[in-house]
PDB file of C-alpha atoms in Angstrom:
ATOM      1  CA  UNK A  29      28.719  31.737  44.942  1.00 41.00           C
ATOM      2  CA  UNK A  30      31.738  29.672  45.773  1.00 44.00           C
ATOM      3  CA  UNK A  31      31.183  26.379  46.850  1.00 48.00           C
ATOM      4  CA  UNK A  32      34.747  25.856  48.890  1.00 44.00           C
ATOM      5  CA  UNK A  33      32.629  27.066  51.942  1.00 44.00           C
ATOM      6  CA  UNK A  34      30.134  24.474  52.045  1.00 43.00           C
ATOM      7  CA  UNK A  35      29.994  23.297  55.766  1.00 40.00           C
ATOM      8  CA  UNK A  36      29.584  19.474  55.109  1.00 42.00           C
ATOM      9  CA  UNK A  37      27.451  17.695  57.896  1.00 49.00           C
ATOM     10  CA  UNK A  38      26.586  20.988  59.562  1.00 64.00           C
ATOM     11  CA  UNK A  39      25.388  22.813  56.617  1.00 93.00           C
ATOM     12  CA  UNK A  40      21.752  24.319  56.802  1.00 97.00           C
ATOM     13  CA  UNK A  41      20.508  22.243  54.214  1.00 98.00           C
ATOM     14  CA  UNK A  42      22.166  18.993  55.088  1.00 97.00           C
ATOM     15  CA  UNK A  43      20.271  15.968  53.923  1.00 95.00           C
ATOM     16  CA  UNK A  44      17.361  18.062  52.191  1.00 98.00           C
ATOM     17  CA  UNK A  45      16.507  17.379  48.569  1.00 98.00           C
ATOM     18  CA  UNK A  46      16.220  20.687  46.677  1.00 98.00           C
ATOM     19  CA  UNK A  47      14.549  21.093  42.932  1.00 98.00           C
ATOM     20  CA  UNK A  48      15.686  24.091  40.831  1.00 98.00           C
ATOM     21  CA  UNK A  49      13.774  24.664  37.651  1.00 98.00           C
ATOM     22  CA  UNK A  50      15.747  27.222  35.213  1.00 97.00           C
ATOM     23  CA  UNK A  51      18.916  25.599  36.883  1.00 97.00           C
ATOM     24  CA  UNK A  52      21.028  26.770  33.831  1.00 96.00           C
ATOM     25  CA  UNK A  53      20.505  30.370  34.191  1.00 94.00           C
ATOM     26  CA  UNK A  54      22.479  32.770  36.212  1.00 94.00           C
ATOM     27  CA  UNK A  55      20.078  32.847  39.055  1.00 94.00           C
ATOM     28  CA  UNK A  56      18.905  29.469  39.086  1.00 96.00           C
ATOM     29  CA  UNK A  57      22.620  28.395  38.940  1.00 97.00           C
ATOM     30  CA  UNK A  58      23.593  30.477  41.834  1.00 96.00           C
ATOM     31  CA  UNK A  59      20.606  29.176  44.102  1.00 98.00           C
ATOM     32  CA  UNK A  60      21.563  25.688  43.015  1.00 98.00           C
ATOM     33  CA  UNK A  61      25.012  26.081  43.975  1.00 98.00           C
ATOM     34  CA  UNK A  62      24.119  27.961  47.377  1.00 98.00           C
ATOM     35  CA  UNK A  63      21.742  24.897  48.247  1.00 98.00           C
ATOM     36  CA  UNK A  64      24.442  22.556  47.298  1.00 98.00           C
ATOM     37  CA  UNK A  65      27.022  24.272  49.400  1.00 97.00           C
ATOM     38  CA  UNK A  66      25.294  23.677  52.348  1.00 98.00           C
ATOM     39  CA  UNK A  67      24.743  20.421  52.101  1.00 97.00           C
ATOM     40  CA  UNK A  68      21.394  19.676  49.761  1.00 98.00           C
ATOM     41  CA  UNK A  69      21.128  16.896  47.209  1.00 98.00           C
ATOM     42  CA  UNK A  70      20.318  19.454  44.279  1.00 98.00           C
ATOM     43  CA  UNK A  71      18.199  18.298  41.183  1.00 98.00           C
ATOM     44  CA  UNK A  72      18.778  20.747  38.559  1.00 98.00           C
ATOM     45  CA  UNK A  73      16.019  21.043  35.868  1.00 98.00           C
ATOM     46  CA  UNK A  74      15.742  23.222  32.519  1.00 97.00           C
ATOM     47  CA  UNK A  75      15.812  23.417  29.077  1.00 95.00           C
ATOM     48  CA  UNK A  76      19.462  23.528  27.668  1.00 96.00           C
ATOM     49  CA  UNK A  77      21.458  20.497  28.529  1.00 97.00           C
ATOM     50  CA  UNK A  78      24.904  22.247  28.172  1.00 97.00           C
ATOM     51  CA  UNK A  79      24.191  24.694  30.770  1.00 97.00           C
ATOM     52  CA  UNK A  80      22.444  22.396  33.323  1.00 98.00           C
ATOM     53  CA  UNK A  81      25.581  20.025  33.065  1.00 98.00           C
ATOM     54  CA  UNK A  82      28.100  22.706  33.600  1.00 97.00           C
ATOM     55  CA  UNK A  83      26.164  23.789  36.876  1.00 98.00           C
ATOM     56  CA  UNK A  84      26.078  20.142  37.829  1.00 98.00           C
ATOM     57  CA  UNK A  85      29.782  19.836  37.473  1.00 97.00           C
ATOM     58  CA  UNK A  86      30.696  22.678  39.403  1.00 97.00           C
ATOM     59  CA  UNK A  87      28.849  21.499  42.177  1.00 98.00           C
ATOM     60  CA  UNK A  88      30.387  18.082  41.951  1.00 97.00           C
ATOM     61  CA  UNK A  89      33.626  19.494  41.974  1.00 97.00           C
ATOM     62  CA  UNK A  90      33.075  21.491  44.861  1.00 96.00           C
ATOM     63  CA  UNK A  91      32.233  18.257  46.607  1.00 96.00           C
ATOM     64  CA  UNK A  92      28.571  18.748  46.396  1.00 96.00           C
ATOM     65  CA  UNK A  93      25.375  16.698  45.009  1.00 97.00           C
ATOM     66  CA  UNK A  94      23.952  17.506  41.774  1.00 98.00           C
ATOM     67  CA  UNK A  95      21.749  15.647  39.147  1.00 98.00           C
ATOM     68  CA  UNK A  96      20.564  17.275  35.856  1.00 98.00           C
ATOM     69  CA  UNK A  97      17.611  16.535  33.633  1.00 98.00           C
ATOM     70  CA  UNK A  98      15.994  18.247  30.738  1.00 98.00           C
ATOM     71  CA  UNK A  99      12.696  19.192  31.713  1.00 98.00           C
ATOM     72  CA  UNK A 100       9.953  21.410  30.055  1.00 98.00           C
ATOM     73  CA  UNK A 101       8.715  23.048  33.408  1.00 98.00           C
ATOM     74  CA  UNK A 102       5.306  23.902  31.547  1.00 98.00           C
ATOM     75  CA  UNK A 103       4.961  20.136  30.718  1.00 98.00           C
ATOM     76  CA  UNK A 104       2.766  18.447  33.558  1.00 98.00           C
ATOM     77  CA  UNK A 105       3.844  14.951  32.577  1.00 98.00           C
ATOM     78  CA  UNK A 106       7.531  15.976  32.619  1.00 98.00           C
ATOM     79  CA  UNK A 107       7.298  17.931  35.799  1.00 98.00           C
ATOM     80  CA  UNK A 108       5.812  14.896  37.693  1.00 98.00           C
ATOM     81  CA  UNK A 109       8.171  12.682  36.270  1.00 98.00           C
ATOM     82  CA  UNK A 110      11.325  14.792  37.445  1.00 98.00           C
ATOM     83  CA  UNK A 111      10.054  15.273  40.597  1.00 98.00           C
ATOM     84  CA  UNK A 112       9.054  11.410  41.373  1.00 98.00           C
ATOM     85  CA  UNK A 113      12.724  10.634  40.124  1.00 98.00           C
ATOM     86  CA  UNK A 114      14.351  12.934  42.575  1.00 98.00           C
ATOM     87  CA  UNK A 115      11.735  11.569  45.289  1.00 98.00           C
ATOM     88  CA  UNK A 116      12.533   8.000  44.459  1.00 97.00           C
ATOM     89  CA  UNK A 117      16.433   8.581  44.692  1.00 97.00           C
ATOM     90  CA  UNK A 118      16.242  10.590  48.010  1.00 97.00           C
ATOM     91  CA  UNK A 119      12.962   9.619  49.427  1.00 96.00           C
ATOM     92  CA  UNK A 120      11.949  12.978  50.035  1.00 97.00           C
ATOM     93  CA  UNK A 121      11.232  16.321  48.444  1.00 98.00           C
ATOM     94  CA  UNK A 122      12.189  19.328  50.614  1.00 98.00           C
ATOM     95  CA  UNK A 123      12.667  22.558  48.254  1.00 98.00           C
ATOM     96  CA  UNK A 124      11.156  23.537  44.990  1.00 98.00           C
ATOM     97  CA  UNK A 125      12.437  26.739  43.457  1.00 98.00           C
ATOM     98  CA  UNK A 126      11.300  27.735  39.949  1.00 97.00           C
ATOM     99  CA  UNK A 127      12.762  30.363  37.902  1.00 94.00           C
ATOM    100  CA  UNK A 128      12.090  29.812  34.310  1.00 94.00           C
ATOM    101  CA  UNK A 129      11.889  32.013  31.495  1.00 90.00           C
ATOM    102  CA  UNK A 130       8.373  33.567  31.124  1.00 90.00           C
ATOM    103  CA  UNK A 131       8.968  34.273  27.066  1.00 86.00           C
ATOM    104  CA  UNK A 132       7.472  37.909  27.801  1.00 84.00           C
ATOM    105  CA  UNK A 133       7.402  40.485  25.188  1.00 86.00           C
ATOM    106  CA  UNK A 134       7.663  43.813  26.753  1.00 85.00           C
ATOM    107  CA  UNK A 135       5.729  46.616  24.851  1.00 88.00           C
ATOM    108  CA  UNK A 136       3.025  49.187  25.960  1.00 91.00           C
ATOM    109  CA  UNK A 137      -0.271  47.479  26.121  1.00 93.00           C
ATOM    110  CA  UNK A 138      -1.569  49.775  23.413  1.00 94.00           C
ATOM    111  CA  UNK A 139       0.778  48.212  21.081  1.00 95.00           C
ATOM    112  CA  UNK A 140       1.392  44.463  22.261  1.00 93.00           C
ATOM    113  CA  UNK A 141      -0.666  41.804  20.597  1.00 96.00           C
ATOM    114  CA  UNK A 142      -3.306  39.628  22.886  1.00 97.00           C
ATOM    115  CA  UNK A 143      -0.900  36.570  22.417  1.00 96.00           C
ATOM    116  CA  UNK A 144       2.117  38.421  23.470  1.00 95.00           C
ATOM    117  CA  UNK A 145       0.557  40.120  26.499  1.00 95.00           C
ATOM    118  CA  UNK A 146      -1.175  36.897  27.935  1.00 95.00           C
ATOM    119  CA  UNK A 147       2.223  34.770  27.175  1.00 95.00           C
ATOM    120  CA  UNK A 148       3.805  35.577  30.674  1.00 95.00           C
ATOM    121  CA  UNK A 149       0.991  35.068  32.635  1.00 95.00           C
ATOM    122  CA  UNK A 150      -0.154  32.000  31.361  1.00 96.00           C
ATOM    123  CA  UNK A 151       3.565  30.492  31.537  1.00 96.00           C
ATOM    124  CA  UNK A 152       4.292  31.844  34.889  1.00 95.00           C
ATOM    125  CA  UNK A 153       0.632  30.630  36.832  1.00 96.00           C
ATOM    126  CA  UNK A 154       0.997  27.218  34.769  1.00 97.00           C
ATOM    127  CA  UNK A 155       4.529  26.506  35.603  1.00 97.00           C
ATOM    128  CA  UNK A 156       4.211  27.491  39.317  1.00 97.00           C
ATOM    129  CA  UNK A 157       1.036  25.577  39.619  1.00 98.00           C
ATOM    130  CA  UNK A 158       2.772  22.436  38.120  1.00 98.00           C
ATOM    131  CA  UNK A 159       5.843  22.531  40.008  1.00 98.00           C
ATOM    132  CA  UNK A 160       4.264  23.410  43.273  1.00 98.00           C
ATOM    133  CA  UNK A 161       1.681  20.711  42.963  1.00 98.00           C
ATOM    134  CA  UNK A 162       4.261  18.004  42.013  1.00 98.00           C
ATOM    135  CA  UNK A 163       6.398  18.928  44.998  1.00 98.00           C
ATOM    136  CA  UNK A 164       3.502  19.279  47.453  1.00 98.00           C
ATOM    137  CA  UNK A 165       2.461  15.711  46.774  1.00 98.00           C
ATOM    138  CA  UNK A 166       5.533  14.312  48.476  1.00 98.00           C
ATOM    139  CA  UNK A 167       5.973  17.209  50.968  1.00 98.00           C
ATOM    140  CA  UNK A 168       2.437  16.558  52.307  1.00 98.00           C
ATOM    141  CA  UNK A 169       3.413  13.113  53.303  1.00 97.00           C
ATOM    142  CA  UNK A 170       6.565  14.350  55.160  1.00 96.00           C
ATOM    143  CA  UNK A 171       4.646  17.142  56.687  1.00 97.00           C
ATOM    144  CA  UNK A 172       7.439  19.845  55.802  1.00 98.00           C
ATOM    145  CA  UNK A 173       8.540  21.517  52.802  1.00 98.00           C
ATOM    146  CA  UNK A 174       9.459  25.109  51.294  1.00 98.00           C
ATOM    147  CA  UNK A 175       8.253  26.289  47.879  1.00 98.00           C
ATOM    148  CA  UNK A 176      10.142  29.299  46.968  1.00 97.00           C
ATOM    149  CA  UNK A 177       9.039  31.751  44.275  1.00 96.00           C
ATOM    150  CA  UNK A 178      11.056  34.521  42.579  1.00 93.00           C
ATOM    151  CA  UNK A 179       9.828  38.130  41.344  1.00 84.00           C
ATOM    152  CA  UNK A 180       7.238  39.349  43.389  1.00 75.00           C
ATOM    153  CA  UNK A 181       4.732  41.909  43.150  1.00 74.00           C
ATOM    154  CA  UNK A 182       4.108  45.567  44.471  1.00 69.00           C
ATOM    155  CA  UNK A 183       2.458  48.791  44.237  1.00 71.00           C
ATOM    156  CA  UNK A 184       5.009  50.041  41.454  1.00 71.00           C
ATOM    157  CA  UNK A 185       5.365  49.203  37.945  1.00 74.00           C
ATOM    158  CA  UNK A 186       7.271  50.492  34.732  1.00 74.00           C
ATOM    159  CA  UNK A 187       5.957  51.720  31.355  1.00 81.00           C
ATOM    160  CA  UNK A 188       5.910  49.197  28.616  1.00 82.00           C
ATOM    161  CA  UNK A 189       6.376  45.848  30.315  1.00 84.00           C
ATOM    162  CA  UNK A 190       3.550  44.211  28.627  1.00 86.00           C
ATOM    163  CA  UNK A 191       2.048  41.402  30.549  1.00 83.00           C
ATOM    164  CA  UNK A 192       5.063  40.707  32.580  1.00 89.00           C
ATOM    165  CA  UNK A 193       4.346  42.786  35.735  1.00 90.00           C
ATOM    166  CA  UNK A 194       0.756  41.523  35.607  1.00 90.00           C
ATOM    167  CA  UNK A 195       2.409  37.994  35.725  1.00 92.00           C
ATOM    168  CA  UNK A 196       4.244  38.571  38.776  1.00 92.00           C
ATOM    169  CA  UNK A 197       1.223  39.759  40.457  1.00 91.00           C
ATOM    170  CA  UNK A 198      -0.969  36.762  39.399  1.00 94.00           C
ATOM    171  CA  UNK A 199       2.179  34.790  40.976  1.00 94.00           C
ATOM    172  CA  UNK A 200       1.889  36.340  44.200  1.00 94.00           C
ATOM    173  CA  UNK A 201      -1.975  35.309  44.171  1.00 95.00           C
ATOM    174  CA  UNK A 202      -1.034  31.939  43.675  1.00 96.00           C
ATOM    175  CA  UNK A 203       1.360  32.255  46.534  1.00 96.00           C
ATOM    176  CA  UNK A 204      -1.094  33.416  48.876  1.00 96.00           C
ATOM    177  CA  UNK A 205      -3.609  30.216  47.764  1.00 97.00           C
ATOM    178  CA  UNK A 206      -0.899  27.856  47.984  1.00 98.00           C
ATOM    179  CA  UNK A 207       0.372  28.979  51.466  1.00 98.00           C
ATOM    180  CA  UNK A 208      -2.941  28.849  52.787  1.00 98.00           C
ATOM    181  CA  UNK A 209      -3.864  25.447  51.431  1.00 98.00           C
ATOM    182  CA  UNK A 210      -0.441  23.754  52.295  1.00 98.00           C
ATOM    183  CA  UNK A 211       0.178  25.378  55.452  1.00 98.00           C
ATOM    184  CA  UNK A 212      -1.564  23.066  57.925  1.00 97.00           C
ATOM    185  CA  UNK A 213       0.732  20.201  56.308  1.00 98.00           C
ATOM    186  CA  UNK A 214       3.969  22.359  57.347  1.00 98.00           C
ATOM    187  CA  UNK A 215       4.521  23.642  54.133  1.00 98.00           C
ATOM    188  CA  UNK A 216       5.847  27.282  53.515  1.00 98.00           C
ATOM    189  CA  UNK A 217       5.633  28.984  50.513  1.00 98.00           C
ATOM    190  CA  UNK A 218       7.488  32.489  50.197  1.00 98.00           C
ATOM    191  CA  UNK A 219       8.755  34.705  47.396  1.00 96.00           C
ATOM    192  CA  UNK A 220      12.046  36.624  47.092  1.00 94.00           C
ATOM    193  CA  UNK A 221      11.721  40.065  45.574  1.00 90.00           C
ATOM    194  CA  UNK A 222      14.680  42.014  43.924  1.00 86.00           C
ATOM    195  CA  UNK A 223      15.064  45.259  42.049  1.00 78.00           C
ATOM    196  CA  UNK A 224      16.755  43.600  39.360  1.00 80.00           C
ATOM    197  CA  UNK A 225      20.151  41.821  39.372  1.00 80.00           C
ATOM    198  CA  UNK A 226      22.617  43.615  37.294  1.00 77.00           C
ATOM    199  CA  UNK A 227      24.782  40.769  36.738  1.00 74.00           C
ATOM    200  CA  UNK A 228      21.849  38.906  34.797  1.00 73.00           C
ATOM    201  CA  UNK A 229      21.731  41.573  32.022  1.00 72.00           C
ATOM    202  CA  UNK A 230      23.190  40.623  29.174  1.00 71.00           C
ATOM    203  CA  UNK A 231      26.499  42.883  28.105  1.00 69.00           C
ATOM    204  CA  UNK A 232      25.120  43.365  24.686  1.00 65.00           C
ATOM    205  CA  UNK A 233      21.458  43.878  25.668  1.00 68.00           C
ATOM    206  CA  UNK A 234      19.805  46.998  24.299  1.00 71.00           C
ATOM    207  CA  UNK A 235      19.638  49.856  26.614  1.00 72.00           C
ATOM    208  CA  UNK A 236      21.595  47.914  29.480  1.00 74.00           C
ATOM    209  CA  UNK A 237      23.346  51.022  30.565  1.00 79.00           C
ATOM    210  CA  UNK A 238      20.125  52.567  31.319  1.00 78.00           C
ATOM    211  CA  UNK A 239      18.576  49.619  32.738  1.00 75.00           C
ATOM    212  CA  UNK A 240      21.717  49.516  35.236  1.00 77.00           C
ATOM    213  CA  UNK A 241      21.635  53.215  36.005  1.00 78.00           C
ATOM    214  CA  UNK A 242      17.926  52.934  37.032  1.00 78.00           C
ATOM    215  CA  UNK A 243      18.324  49.790  39.118  1.00 79.00           C
ATOM    216  CA  UNK A 244      21.182  51.641  40.742  1.00 81.00           C
ATOM    217  CA  UNK A 245      19.421  54.870  41.068  1.00 80.00           C
ATOM    218  CA  UNK A 246      16.277  53.232  42.930  1.00 82.00           C
ATOM    219  CA  UNK A 247      18.284  51.225  45.669  1.00 83.00           C
ATOM    220  CA  UNK A 248      18.594  52.832  48.825  1.00 87.00           C
ATOM    221  CA  UNK A 249      21.885  51.377  49.681  1.00 86.00           C
ATOM    222  CA  UNK A 250      25.053  51.989  48.016  1.00 83.00           C
ATOM    223  CA  UNK A 251      24.954  49.017  46.079  1.00 86.00           C
ATOM    224  CA  UNK A 252      22.522  46.649  44.197  1.00 85.00           C
ATOM    225  CA  UNK A 253      21.503  42.852  44.902  1.00 88.00           C
ATOM    226  CA  UNK A 254      24.128  40.486  43.532  1.00 91.00           C
ATOM    227  CA  UNK A 255      23.633  36.760  42.732  1.00 93.00           C
ATOM    228  CA  UNK A 256      25.487  35.808  45.833  1.00 95.00           C
ATOM    229  CA  UNK A 257      22.732  37.827  47.950  1.00 94.00           C
ATOM    230  CA  UNK A 258      20.242  35.534  46.051  1.00 95.00           C
ATOM    231  CA  UNK A 259      21.924  32.360  46.865  1.00 97.00           C
ATOM    232  CA  UNK A 260      22.511  33.169  50.590  1.00 97.00           C
ATOM    233  CA  UNK A 261      18.872  34.580  51.295  1.00 97.00           C
ATOM    234  CA  UNK A 262      17.120  31.551  49.276  1.00 98.00           C
ATOM    235  CA  UNK A 263      19.174  29.427  51.679  1.00 98.00           C
ATOM    236  CA  UNK A 264      18.109  31.109  54.588  1.00 98.00           C
ATOM    237  CA  UNK A 265      14.513  30.974  53.492  1.00 98.00           C
ATOM    238  CA  UNK A 266      14.902  27.389  52.824  1.00 98.00           C
ATOM    239  CA  UNK A 267      16.621  26.606  56.254  1.00 98.00           C
ATOM    240  CA  UNK A 268      14.572  25.797  59.574  1.00 97.00           C
ATOM    241  CA  UNK A 269      16.285  29.395  60.746  1.00 97.00           C
ATOM    242  CA  UNK A 270      13.284  30.611  58.665  1.00 98.00           C
ATOM    243  CA  UNK A 271      10.791  28.194  59.784  1.00 97.00           C
ATOM    244  CA  UNK A 272       7.915  30.685  60.817  1.00 97.00           C
ATOM    245  CA  UNK A 273       7.687  32.809  57.407  1.00 98.00           C
ATOM    246  CA  UNK A 274       5.273  31.379  55.121  1.00 98.00           C
ATOM    247  CA  UNK A 275       2.822  33.281  52.601  1.00 96.00           C
ATOM    248  CA  UNK A 276       5.100  36.344  52.657  1.00 95.00           C
ATOM    249  CA  UNK A 277       7.612  38.242  50.449  1.00 94.00           C
ATOM    250  CA  UNK A 278      11.521  38.525  51.670  1.00 95.00           C
ATOM    251  CA  UNK A 279      12.691  41.884  49.864  1.00 92.00           C
ATOM    252  CA  UNK A 280      16.283  41.827  48.691  1.00 91.00           C
ATOM    253  CA  UNK A 281      15.951  45.068  46.395  1.00 87.00           C
ATOM    254  CA  UNK A 282      18.364  47.102  48.545  1.00 86.00           C
ATOM    255  CA  UNK A 283      15.484  49.285  49.082  1.00 86.00           C
ATOM    256  CA  UNK A 284      14.588  49.584  45.467  1.00 84.00           C
ATOM    257  CA  UNK A 285      11.176  48.221  45.864  1.00 82.00           C
ATOM    258  CA  UNK A 286       9.606  49.790  48.938  1.00 81.00           C
ATOM    259  CA  UNK A 287       7.133  47.098  50.731  1.00 77.00           C
ATOM    260  CA  UNK A 288       3.626  48.197  51.785  1.00 69.00           C
TER     261      UNK A 288
END
């Protein structure tokens, strides 16, 4: 998402501190750029320093504020140190967005090993627990904040996903629990749901054409969701304009995923 349209002092997220895990990836990077474009001080976390530095450089060159740190979002001490350092610098934590890879192996359940099956479930639930708790410690004190998850659940699934879809279902259970327990402190917890972002699928990925065709076929609109859509909606959810939305999913699948 272009940063040239940043609105300076009147940005929707002006003065906010945003944490983005998995910021070196296409979706995390798009969200980080969108947050910065609306005035947030963005703290980028990930495991590949070169990718993080590129996103940070892009943000700064467009006039935004960004810091980058190599962080394993499955490591409790690293997550706590990252969040505390950001809070020390800006004196607040307003937004936490986590989109790390879960290391999932996608195979039919009758063929997958127990370890490969449980890997994404363990990773997804652990990282969201750690990053949400670390941010919430600061959000509770200021009685405000937004935790934004990505992926979502729903009644549909596909053959051969292994533990991946189950991991997304588990994340939604955790979202409900956090929203209930943090809500009285003014903290909102929301999940973004997409039917797949075509731009994130590597050109060399096996079966890419079939995957893109399926995402496009299931969409009700004449298009699929883009990285720009993800950034725009993430900004809205994190802003005061979405202040009444919590313990909910925001569906930007272009109709590919039908809500209950």
